[in-house]
Protein backbone atom coordinates (compact mmCIF):
# COMPACT_ATOMS: atom_id res chain seq x y z
CA MET A 1 -20.57 16.02 -16.20
CA ILE A 2 -18.39 13.50 -14.34
CA ASP A 3 -20.39 11.70 -11.66
CA GLY A 4 -17.67 9.83 -9.77
CA ARG A 5 -18.38 6.39 -11.17
CA ARG A 6 -15.46 4.15 -11.98
CA THR A 7 -14.54 3.24 -15.54
CA THR A 8 -12.02 0.74 -16.85
CA ASP A 9 -8.77 2.38 -17.93
CA LEU A 10 -5.32 1.32 -19.10
CA ASN A 11 -4.07 1.08 -15.53
CA ASP A 12 -6.64 -1.63 -14.80
CA VAL A 13 -5.27 -3.66 -17.70
CA ALA A 14 -1.65 -2.99 -16.75
CA PHE A 15 -2.17 -3.93 -13.10
CA ALA A 16 -4.00 -7.12 -14.07
CA VAL A 17 -1.04 -8.16 -16.22
CA ILE A 18 1.45 -7.25 -13.48
CA ARG A 19 -0.50 -9.21 -10.85
CA ALA A 20 -0.65 -12.28 -13.08
CA ARG A 21 3.07 -12.10 -13.82
CA MET A 22 3.96 -11.66 -10.15
CA ARG A 23 1.79 -14.63 -9.15
CA LEU A 24 3.62 -16.76 -11.70
CA HIS A 25 7.00 -15.51 -10.53
CA PHE A 26 6.22 -16.36 -6.93
CA LEU A 27 4.93 -19.78 -7.94
CA PHE A 28 8.33 -20.71 -9.35
CA THR A 29 10.73 -18.65 -7.22
CA PRO A 30 12.68 -20.36 -4.38
CA LYS A 31 10.81 -19.91 -1.10
CA GLY A 32 13.67 -20.38 1.37
CA ASP A 33 12.71 -21.14 4.97
CA ARG A 34 8.91 -21.16 5.02
CA GLN A 35 8.89 -20.84 8.82
CA ALA A 36 10.97 -17.65 8.76
CA VAL A 37 9.51 -14.36 9.94
CA LYS A 38 8.94 -12.17 6.88
CA TYR A 39 7.66 -8.60 6.69
CA PHE A 40 5.50 -7.65 3.72
CA VAL A 41 4.53 -4.01 3.12
CA ILE A 42 1.36 -4.34 1.07
CA GLY A 43 0.17 -0.79 0.50
CA HIS A 44 0.69 1.60 -2.38
CA PRO A 45 3.91 3.33 -3.42
CA ARG A 46 4.42 6.96 -2.39
CA CYS A 47 3.14 5.98 1.06
CA GLY A 48 6.22 5.69 3.24
CA THR A 49 7.72 2.57 1.70
CA THR A 50 11.22 4.08 1.87
CA SER A 51 10.77 4.91 5.56
CA LEU A 52 9.60 1.38 6.33
CA HIS A 53 12.51 -0.06 4.35
CA LYS A 54 14.94 2.00 6.44
CA LEU A 55 13.17 0.92 9.63
CA PHE A 56 13.68 -2.72 8.69
CA GLU A 57 17.34 -2.14 7.90
CA ALA A 58 17.85 -0.31 11.20
CA ASN A 59 16.61 -3.47 12.91
CA GLY A 60 19.10 -5.69 11.11
CA LEU A 61 16.67 -7.16 8.60
CA ARG A 62 17.63 -7.87 5.01
CA SER A 63 15.19 -5.52 3.34
CA PHE A 64 14.32 -5.36 -0.36
CA HIS A 65 12.71 -2.10 -1.49
CA ASP A 66 11.92 -2.34 -5.19
CA SER A 67 9.06 -2.50 -7.68
CA ARG A 68 10.61 -5.60 -9.25
CA ASP A 69 9.66 -9.15 -8.27
CA TRP A 70 10.32 -9.88 -4.62
CA GLN A 71 12.87 -12.65 -4.04
CA THR A 72 11.15 -13.94 -0.92
CA GLY A 73 13.68 -16.69 -0.30
CA ARG A 74 16.59 -14.24 -0.10
CA PHE A 75 15.32 -11.36 2.05
CA ASP A 76 13.42 -10.76 5.29
CA ALA A 77 11.38 -7.66 4.45
CA PHE A 78 9.79 -6.34 1.28
CA SER A 79 8.27 -3.05 0.18
CA ASP A 80 7.10 -1.07 -2.86
CA PHE A 81 4.03 -1.68 -5.01
CA GLY A 82 2.55 -4.00 -2.42
CA GLN A 83 -0.94 -3.55 -3.86
CA VAL A 84 -0.09 -5.67 -6.92
CA ARG A 85 1.64 -8.52 -5.07
CA PRO A 86 0.26 -12.04 -4.50
CA VAL A 87 -0.42 -11.30 -0.83
CA ALA A 88 -2.68 -14.30 -0.24
CA ALA A 89 0.05 -16.59 -1.59
CA TYR A 90 2.63 -15.01 0.72
CA ASP A 91 0.24 -15.53 3.61
CA ARG A 92 -0.25 -19.22 2.79
CA THR A 93 3.45 -19.85 2.22
CA TYR A 94 4.91 -18.07 5.25
CA PRO A 95 2.75 -18.75 8.34
CA ASN A 96 4.96 -16.54 10.53
CA ALA A 97 4.88 -13.54 8.20
CA ARG A 98 3.81 -10.05 9.25
CA PHE A 99 1.85 -7.74 6.97
CA ILE A 100 1.70 -3.94 6.97
CA LEU A 101 -0.87 -1.95 5.00
CA ASN A 102 0.84 1.41 4.57
CA PHE A 103 -1.30 4.31 3.42
CA ARG A 104 -1.71 8.07 3.61
CA PRO A 105 -4.68 10.42 3.12
CA LEU A 106 -6.14 10.24 -0.37
CA ARG A 107 -5.40 13.80 -1.50
CA PRO A 108 -1.64 13.77 -0.75
CA TYR A 109 -1.45 10.27 -2.22
CA LEU A 110 -2.92 11.43 -5.53
CA VAL A 111 -0.74 14.54 -5.51
CA SER A 112 2.37 12.45 -4.92
CA ILE A 113 1.77 9.87 -7.64
CA ALA A 114 0.87 12.58 -10.16
CA ALA A 115 4.08 14.49 -9.40
CA HIS A 116 6.11 11.30 -9.58
CA HIS A 117 4.92 10.48 -13.10
CA GLN A 118 5.23 14.05 -14.39
CA LYS A 119 2.26 13.82 -16.73
CA VAL A 120 -1.24 15.23 -16.75
CA PHE A 121 -3.93 12.82 -15.57
CA SER A 122 -7.59 13.36 -16.30
CA VAL A 123 -10.28 13.78 -13.68
CA GLN A 124 -11.51 10.28 -14.56
CA ASN A 125 -8.00 8.86 -14.05
CA PHE A 126 -7.99 10.16 -10.48
CA ILE A 127 -11.53 8.89 -9.86
CA ASN A 128 -10.51 5.43 -11.04
CA GLU A 129 -7.41 5.41 -8.85
CA ALA A 130 -9.45 6.36 -5.78
CA HIS A 131 -11.77 3.42 -6.46
CA ARG A 132 -8.87 1.01 -7.03
CA ARG A 133 -7.32 2.11 -3.76
CA ALA A 134 -10.59 1.66 -1.88
CA ASP A 135 -11.06 -1.81 -3.37
CA TRP A 136 -7.58 -2.85 -2.25
CA PHE A 137 -8.21 -1.58 1.27
CA ALA A 138 -11.46 -3.57 1.35
CA TRP A 139 -9.74 -6.78 0.25
CA VAL A 140 -6.93 -6.38 2.78
CA LEU A 141 -9.23 -5.59 5.72
CA THR A 142 -11.43 -8.56 4.89
CA HIS A 143 -8.51 -10.95 4.45
CA PHE A 144 -6.73 -9.96 7.67
CA GLU A 145 -9.76 -9.39 9.89
CA GLY A 146 -8.97 -10.18 13.52
CA ARG A 147 -5.31 -10.94 12.84
CA ARG A 148 -2.47 -10.00 15.19
CA ASP A 149 0.16 -10.46 12.46
CA PHE A 150 -1.24 -7.49 10.53
CA MET A 151 -1.48 -3.77 11.03
CA ALA A 152 -2.49 -0.75 8.96
CA VAL A 153 -0.61 2.51 9.37
CA ASN A 154 -1.14 6.01 8.05
CA ILE A 155 2.48 6.86 7.41
CA GLU A 156 1.75 10.57 7.97
CA ALA A 157 0.39 9.99 11.47
CA GLU A 158 2.54 11.05 14.39
CA GLY A 159 4.50 8.09 15.72
CA ALA A 160 3.75 5.89 12.71
CA LEU A 161 7.09 4.08 12.55
CA PRO A 162 7.41 3.56 16.33
CA ALA A 163 3.90 2.07 16.24
CA VAL A 164 5.01 -0.44 13.60
CA ALA A 165 8.11 -1.31 15.62
CA ASP A 166 6.06 -1.70 18.80
CA HIS A 167 3.41 -3.89 17.20
CA PHE A 168 5.91 -6.31 15.71
CA GLY A 169 8.49 -6.24 18.50
CA LEU A 170 11.27 -4.49 16.60
CA THR A 171 13.98 -3.13 18.88
CA ARG A 172 14.67 0.17 17.14
CA PRO A 173 11.55 2.35 16.82
CA GLU A 174 12.94 4.50 14.00
CA PRO A 175 15.89 4.52 11.60
CA GLU A 176 18.82 6.76 12.41
CA GLY A 177 17.77 10.35 11.85
CA GLY A 178 14.09 9.55 12.33
CA SER A 179 11.35 9.18 9.75
CA ARG A 180 12.14 10.52 6.32
CA HIS A 181 9.35 10.35 3.82
CA ASN A 182 10.47 10.30 0.22
CA MET A 183 8.27 13.18 -0.89
CA GLY A 184 10.12 13.78 -4.14
CA GLN A 185 11.29 17.05 -5.60
CA ARG A 186 9.51 16.91 -8.93
CA PRO A 187 7.30 19.88 -9.81
CA ARG A 188 3.55 19.59 -9.33
CA LEU A 189 1.53 20.38 -12.43
CA ALA A 190 -1.30 22.86 -12.04
CA GLU A 191 -3.57 20.79 -14.30
CA ASN A 192 -3.25 17.80 -11.98
CA ALA A 193 -4.01 19.89 -8.90
CA ALA A 194 -7.24 21.09 -10.51
CA ASN A 195 -8.17 17.62 -11.75
CA ILE A 196 -7.57 16.05 -8.34
CA GLU A 197 -9.93 18.52 -6.69
CA ALA A 198 -12.53 17.97 -9.41
CA ALA A 199 -12.26 14.21 -8.89
CA LEU A 200 -12.63 14.52 -5.12
CA ASP A 201 -15.66 16.76 -5.57
CA ALA A 202 -17.23 14.26 -7.97
CA LEU A 203 -16.62 11.48 -5.44
CA GLY A 204 -17.90 13.54 -2.53
CA LEU A 205 -14.56 13.08 -0.76
CA ALA A 206 -13.23 16.64 -0.55
CA ASP A 207 -13.21 16.55 3.27
CA GLU A 208 -12.46 12.85 3.76
CA ALA A 209 -9.45 13.06 1.43
CA ALA A 210 -7.46 15.04 3.98
CA GLN A 211 -7.81 12.33 6.62
CA GLY A 212 -6.16 8.97 7.14
CA VAL A 213 -9.27 6.94 6.31
CA LEU A 214 -9.32 3.21 5.57
CA VAL A 215 -13.08 2.75 5.35
CA SER A 216 -14.53 5.28 2.94
CA ARG A 217 -17.90 6.29 1.60
CA LEU A 218 -16.61 4.72 -1.63
CA HIS A 219 -17.20 1.36 0.05
CA GLY A 220 -20.94 1.97 -0.03
CA PRO A 221 -22.95 -0.86 1.58
CA ARG A 222 -19.71 -2.58 2.64
CA GLN A 223 -18.84 0.21 5.08
CA ALA A 224 -20.30 -1.41 8.19
CA ALA A 225 -18.62 -4.78 7.63
CA LEU A 226 -15.32 -3.15 6.75
CA ALA A 227 -15.49 -0.91 9.81
CA ARG A 228 -15.84 -4.04 11.97
CA ALA A 229 -12.84 -5.58 10.22
CA ARG A 230 -10.84 -2.37 10.71
CA ASP A 231 -11.71 -2.27 14.40
CA SER A 232 -10.53 -5.87 14.85
CA VAL A 233 -6.90 -5.09 13.91
CA ARG A 234 -4.21 -2.62 14.91
CA VAL A 235 -4.68 0.59 12.95
CA VAL A 236 -2.87 3.92 13.12
CA GLU A 237 -5.06 6.38 11.21
């Protein structure tokens, strides 16, 4: 019986390699104007990165939306696969940067990534991803505690993009045509739907997974400290 504990899987290895490579790339890439205002979207893919990219473009920013290495010296705003980027290095290098933790409720996030990859994931795969996501949220909340140059936004919340624009002083609250989440048209596999629900049951998150939650029961004894960090920053849940 699966008990909800995390195990090490191939994604852990892959993400470790990607993080190391991206740190090295940033170390040697041209930095441009280090006093420039940069916008870094540091949440997971399938969580409104396209909408945020279009918001930046609507406000006249040079926005780069791609899973490849971010050329920070050439653009103003960056999104996609933010959870594997050298965020602390960006923060040290660009003192005027703004950071956005984009997220969505856990269940639709798991559904979206499974549909995107078009393969069957095991119950344990989904359990591991939920833990990885919670660990990233914990790191981000701790790093940016009390900071005005950071916000977290549930991209499915009403008024999510206008809230981002308001917090960072962007003139246009939404791109032309409003928010458009890239939900994807790929079919959803029945096996994944069943495995997601089994994973959420094993984690005890069946109810929580429908909500825009940053601090989760997965954080265990860290919940109180992380809740204080969450309450010290702008959050749209």
